[in-house]
DNA sequence: AATATTATGAATTGGACT
DNA sequence: AGTCCAATTCATAATATT
């Protein structure tokens, strides 16, 4: 950050004259270069505010000109974006930032990912854009561009490469043979877990052929005896949340929902930018806990800032940011943080406005949303079904929560001919049904099954014979994850040692068998 | 008394680091 | 390899509200 000129390796420099302004800095630019307030004492204060934290004055001036001086939050965001490029800031690597930026421009994430991997690390955004365009053209003619659609975190990707044949979907993973001799880095502890053996032998059998399945299995990489696909919703929304998915869906030519949601906090919740202090460097939200709308942190934080006379010491800053990170608090006023409102969570997660309203208490809503899937992320994975099922699909939805997968399908334009849900939470069932009805769904919704245990072989047989089978089985739950407190909920299925994924396996196999028999 | 909200606890993870 | 650390996570106990 030694000087502003060093940014000439970057592509933002000439925004002042270029019609197509930066894609990253906000393009509103409603305040024209601040000329009117040239002698405003507040301005020099703003400048010194930022220069005192180490930004070059030239750079600060430029960014203020771009964003308007009143908007300190945005100024900081932009400044940091420069800074990150130069210093590869710990909370967002340069590579990730470029990725984010290109995705925001509307490029397909697979394309962005493969372009960035194919090019030098210091390739400019413009060049990357060129590269992607070229790839698109080439693809249109030859279909030979290899797609890389693992999660965008470069470090993780490197890890996968080291681990050897990382393939999506169980079928491909297993069909490579001799799974037992396969080199596994992270899986050594599996032997200790009595749940494992049956799973590893059983799932691959069911993994090929109809029906398609898509299970969300939490975040543990070695919970199961195969490698799921890891995806972080940070590429799809302003919420970062790494999850593992086990599925047998095609992965070629996946696409995203449009419009693509904002990927940063400031874009998702612009009103917070006005109050965002420069030392809170969050760009995205962390995982949304089943958190509550507690007001206590607000009070505590306001007081601690007041104790510092409005200029918190680095230590205080750090503890405040920690607190904010943990509870995903946002700045809604001077020295004031607030929890996210349920409506804001809905929006961030891609659900319709007020989706969870009427689903119970405020706490119920937080709980439901905290466990919910990010719609855009799921939609990306399910998007390939659109081509396969132009006439709509039949879905067996196990523990659908508030219906993330179904909403994703609907938004993809895939008609839901039939949805059978197995959901134990009454609140969730009500939320889902009210969405179904207000959404004017034409298909049939069967939500009378409330307990996974009652989905017996007999019941499955009935379902398959009355409805002709299922095209897709979706299972969403973190309940069998081993991380965090989920481990306590592991025996969701009546204290015995079975985990939810065991049930999934059983159901998958049975449905498959029944459908083949038909 | 019943229901709702808030605070806390604690096992486990991946990754950074040596 | 081993160690450390921040992050993740939901039930439950404790408290507050209706």
Tab-separated table of C-alpha atoms in Angstrom, chain A residues 136-334:
chain	number	residue	atom	x	y	z
A	136	UNK	CA	-16.856	-19.641	-23.902
A	137	UNK	CA	-16.341	-19.374	-27.604
A	138	UNK	CA	-14.137	-22.402	-27.684
A	139	UNK	CA	-16.650	-24.331	-25.704
A	140	UNK	CA	-19.441	-23.384	-27.996
A	141	UNK	CA	-17.553	-24.910	-30.847
A	142	UNK	CA	-15.668	-27.825	-29.405
A	143	UNK	CA	-16.954	-28.554	-25.928
A	144	UNK	CA	-13.456	-29.316	-24.883
A	145	UNK	CA	-12.850	-26.880	-22.075
A	146	UNK	CA	-12.390	-28.806	-18.884
A	147	UNK	CA	-14.592	-27.528	-16.125
A	148	UNK	CA	-13.452	-27.218	-12.600
A	149	UNK	CA	-16.301	-26.863	-10.246
A	150	UNK	CA	-14.964	-27.747	-6.902
A	151	UNK	CA	-15.247	-25.023	-4.308
A	152	UNK	CA	-13.381	-21.895	-5.015
A	153	UNK	CA	-11.074	-21.833	-2.108
A	154	UNK	CA	-7.767	-22.310	-3.766
A	155	UNK	CA	-6.108	-23.867	-0.793
A	156	UNK	CA	-8.758	-26.503	-0.557
A	157	UNK	CA	-8.533	-27.166	-4.214
A	158	UNK	CA	-4.858	-27.739	-3.872
A	159	UNK	CA	-5.554	-30.176	-1.141
A	160	UNK	CA	-7.940	-32.113	-3.289
A	161	UNK	CA	-5.388	-32.334	-5.993
A	162	UNK	CA	-2.908	-33.715	-3.560
A	163	UNK	CA	-5.341	-36.245	-2.344
A	164	UNK	CA	-5.515	-37.734	-5.760
A	165	UNK	CA	-8.529	-38.655	-7.754
A	166	UNK	CA	-11.102	-36.316	-6.457
A	167	UNK	CA	-14.186	-36.967	-8.423
A	168	UNK	CA	-17.633	-35.707	-7.941
A	169	UNK	CA	-20.384	-38.054	-7.123
A	170	UNK	CA	-20.051	-41.379	-5.510
A	171	UNK	CA	-20.441	-43.338	-8.631
A	172	UNK	CA	-17.279	-42.061	-10.149
A	173	UNK	CA	-15.467	-42.206	-6.860
A	174	UNK	CA	-16.301	-45.812	-6.402
A	175	UNK	CA	-16.154	-47.052	-9.890
A	176	UNK	CA	-12.437	-46.514	-9.776
A	177	UNK	CA	-12.256	-49.760	-7.874
A	178	UNK	CA	-10.348	-50.928	-4.828
A	179	UNK	CA	-11.663	-48.326	-2.468
A	180	UNK	CA	-9.974	-49.974	0.453
A	181	UNK	CA	-6.530	-49.439	-0.919
A	182	UNK	CA	-7.248	-45.944	-2.001
A	183	UNK	CA	-5.047	-43.440	-0.355
A	184	UNK	CA	-6.992	-41.538	2.220
A	185	UNK	CA	-5.490	-38.784	4.156
A	186	UNK	CA	-8.264	-37.707	6.379
A	187	UNK	CA	-10.104	-40.917	6.823
A	188	UNK	CA	-7.895	-42.763	9.218
A	189	UNK	CA	-10.166	-42.197	12.153
A	190	UNK	CA	-13.075	-43.869	10.505
A	191	UNK	CA	-12.053	-47.212	11.796
A	192	UNK	CA	-12.906	-46.062	15.266
A	193	UNK	CA	-16.444	-45.342	14.368
A	194	UNK	CA	-18.751	-48.330	14.426
A	195	UNK	CA	-21.210	-46.614	12.129
A	196	UNK	CA	-18.980	-46.648	9.155
A	197	UNK	CA	-18.513	-50.048	7.566
A	198	UNK	CA	-22.025	-50.713	6.403
A	199	UNK	CA	-22.294	-47.326	4.831
A	200	UNK	CA	-19.266	-47.527	2.686
A	201	UNK	CA	-20.357	-50.796	1.238
A	202	UNK	CA	-23.910	-49.900	0.672
A	203	UNK	CA	-24.112	-46.446	-0.732
A	204	UNK	CA	-22.095	-46.989	-3.876
A	205	UNK	CA	-24.448	-49.708	-4.948
A	206	UNK	CA	-27.317	-47.333	-4.943
A	207	UNK	CA	-25.311	-44.516	-6.375
A	208	UNK	CA	-25.794	-45.180	-10.022
A	209	UNK	CA	-28.899	-44.896	-12.100
A	210	UNK	CA	-32.293	-43.505	-11.189
A	211	UNK	CA	-33.380	-41.942	-9.041
A	212	UNK	CA	-31.145	-38.969	-8.685
A	213	UNK	CA	-30.298	-38.057	-5.155
A	214	UNK	CA	-28.869	-35.080	-3.391
A	215	UNK	CA	-27.986	-35.212	0.271
A	216	UNK	CA	-26.559	-32.466	2.337
A	217	UNK	CA	-24.384	-33.973	4.984
A	218	UNK	CA	-22.978	-31.234	7.099
A	219	UNK	CA	-19.388	-30.150	7.028
A	220	UNK	CA	-17.275	-33.069	8.162
A	221	UNK	CA	-15.024	-34.373	5.513
A	222	UNK	CA	-14.606	-37.804	6.905
A	223	UNK	CA	-17.953	-38.447	8.389
A	224	UNK	CA	-18.767	-40.844	5.630
A	225	UNK	CA	-16.694	-43.302	3.831
A	226	UNK	CA	-16.619	-41.417	0.601
A	227	UNK	CA	-15.847	-37.946	-0.409
A	228	UNK	CA	-18.699	-35.579	-0.794
A	229	UNK	CA	-18.551	-32.461	-2.850
A	230	UNK	CA	-17.702	-29.463	-0.748
A	231	UNK	CA	-19.267	-26.202	-1.595
A	232	UNK	CA	-19.198	-22.912	0.163
A	233	UNK	CA	-22.213	-20.707	-0.225
A	234	UNK	CA	-19.877	-17.732	-0.169
A	235	UNK	CA	-19.660	-18.018	-3.938
A	236	UNK	CA	-23.384	-17.698	-4.204
A	237	UNK	CA	-24.400	-15.284	-1.505
A	238	UNK	CA	-23.113	-12.959	1.153
A	239	UNK	CA	-23.172	-15.857	3.588
A	240	UNK	CA	-20.177	-18.075	3.870
A	241	UNK	CA	-20.981	-21.601	4.839
A	242	UNK	CA	-19.103	-24.669	3.834
A	243	UNK	CA	-21.175	-27.758	3.372
A	244	UNK	CA	-20.712	-31.223	2.058
A	245	UNK	CA	-23.057	-32.710	-0.491
A	246	UNK	CA	-23.365	-36.274	-1.608
A	247	UNK	CA	-25.136	-36.662	-4.894
A	248	UNK	CA	-25.194	-38.365	-8.243
A	249	UNK	CA	-26.303	-35.408	-10.309
A	250	UNK	CA	-24.606	-34.460	-13.509
A	251	UNK	CA	-22.185	-31.619	-13.056
A	252	UNK	CA	-21.656	-30.494	-16.605
A	253	UNK	CA	-23.157	-27.174	-17.529
A	254	UNK	CA	-24.532	-26.238	-14.201
A	255	UNK	CA	-25.862	-22.735	-14.013
A	256	UNK	CA	-26.856	-20.194	-11.446
A	257	UNK	CA	-30.114	-18.556	-10.616
A	258	UNK	CA	-30.600	-15.074	-11.889
A	259	UNK	CA	-30.336	-12.480	-10.732
A	260	UNK	CA	-27.283	-13.442	-8.774
A	261	UNK	CA	-27.559	-12.207	-5.234
A	262	UNK	CA	-25.054	-9.793	-3.780
A	263	UNK	CA	-21.925	-11.414	-2.456
A	264	UNK	CA	-20.882	-8.878	0.096
A	265	UNK	CA	-22.473	-7.583	3.234
A	266	UNK	CA	-22.510	-4.021	2.001
A	267	UNK	CA	-24.287	-4.916	-1.158
A	268	UNK	CA	-26.751	-7.146	0.566
A	269	UNK	CA	-27.463	-4.709	3.358
A	270	UNK	CA	-26.472	-1.297	2.073
A	271	UNK	CA	-27.915	0.544	5.016
A	272	UNK	CA	-25.264	-0.911	7.281
A	273	UNK	CA	-22.439	0.692	5.331
A	274	UNK	CA	-23.096	4.102	6.795
A	275	UNK	CA	-22.311	2.925	10.289
A	276	UNK	CA	-19.723	0.318	9.598
A	277	UNK	CA	-16.469	1.138	11.378
A	278	UNK	CA	-13.327	0.744	9.359
A	279	UNK	CA	-11.822	-1.787	11.714
A	280	UNK	CA	-14.621	-4.265	11.224
A	281	UNK	CA	-13.207	-5.922	8.141
A	282	UNK	CA	-15.913	-8.461	7.544
A	283	UNK	CA	-16.940	-8.776	3.932
A	284	UNK	CA	-19.291	-11.705	4.243
A	285	UNK	CA	-21.281	-13.269	7.017
A	286	UNK	CA	-20.105	-16.386	8.686
A	287	UNK	CA	-22.246	-19.378	9.123
A	288	UNK	CA	-25.650	-18.422	10.368
A	289	UNK	CA	-26.081	-20.191	13.628
A	290	UNK	CA	-29.509	-20.995	14.829
A	291	UNK	CA	-28.913	-17.766	16.574
A	292	UNK	CA	-31.324	-15.593	18.361
A	293	UNK	CA	-32.157	-11.981	18.214
A	294	UNK	CA	-30.470	-11.214	21.463
A	295	UNK	CA	-29.988	-7.559	22.246
A	296	UNK	CA	-27.399	-7.909	24.924
A	297	UNK	CA	-24.349	-7.761	22.686
A	298	UNK	CA	-25.667	-4.516	21.282
A	299	UNK	CA	-25.713	-2.987	24.700
A	300	UNK	CA	-22.328	-4.358	25.686
A	301	UNK	CA	-20.657	-3.193	22.536
A	302	UNK	CA	-22.103	0.246	22.651
A	303	UNK	CA	-20.895	0.633	26.176
A	304	UNK	CA	-17.433	-0.622	25.435
A	305	UNK	CA	-17.082	1.854	22.618
A	306	UNK	CA	-18.367	4.626	24.815
A	307	UNK	CA	-15.794	3.710	27.423
A	308	UNK	CA	-13.123	4.349	24.864
A	309	UNK	CA	-14.543	7.748	24.034
A	310	UNK	CA	-15.700	6.574	20.685
A	311	UNK	CA	-12.270	5.452	19.531
A	312	UNK	CA	-11.904	1.847	20.563
A	313	UNK	CA	-8.453	0.485	21.156
A	314	UNK	CA	-7.261	-2.350	18.962
A	315	UNK	CA	-8.033	-4.827	21.684
A	316	UNK	CA	-11.556	-3.590	22.070
A	317	UNK	CA	-11.947	-3.594	18.314
A	318	UNK	CA	-10.870	-7.144	18.160
A	319	UNK	CA	-13.235	-8.343	20.790
A	320	UNK	CA	-16.097	-6.472	19.209
A	321	UNK	CA	-15.397	-7.968	15.820
A	322	UNK	CA	-15.239	-11.380	17.419
A	323	UNK	CA	-18.603	-10.856	18.971
A	324	UNK	CA	-20.016	-9.589	15.704
A	325	UNK	CA	-18.630	-12.551	13.873
A	326	UNK	CA	-20.081	-15.021	16.248
A	327	UNK	CA	-23.564	-13.590	16.156
A	328	UNK	CA	-23.496	-12.044	12.719
A	329	UNK	CA	-24.249	-8.616	14.004
A	330	UNK	CA	-24.486	-5.655	11.689
A	331	UNK	CA	-23.982	-1.956	12.278
A	332	UNK	CA	-27.278	-0.183	12.298
A	333	UNK	CA	-26.453	3.055	14.012
A	334	UNK	CA	-23.713	5.005	15.642
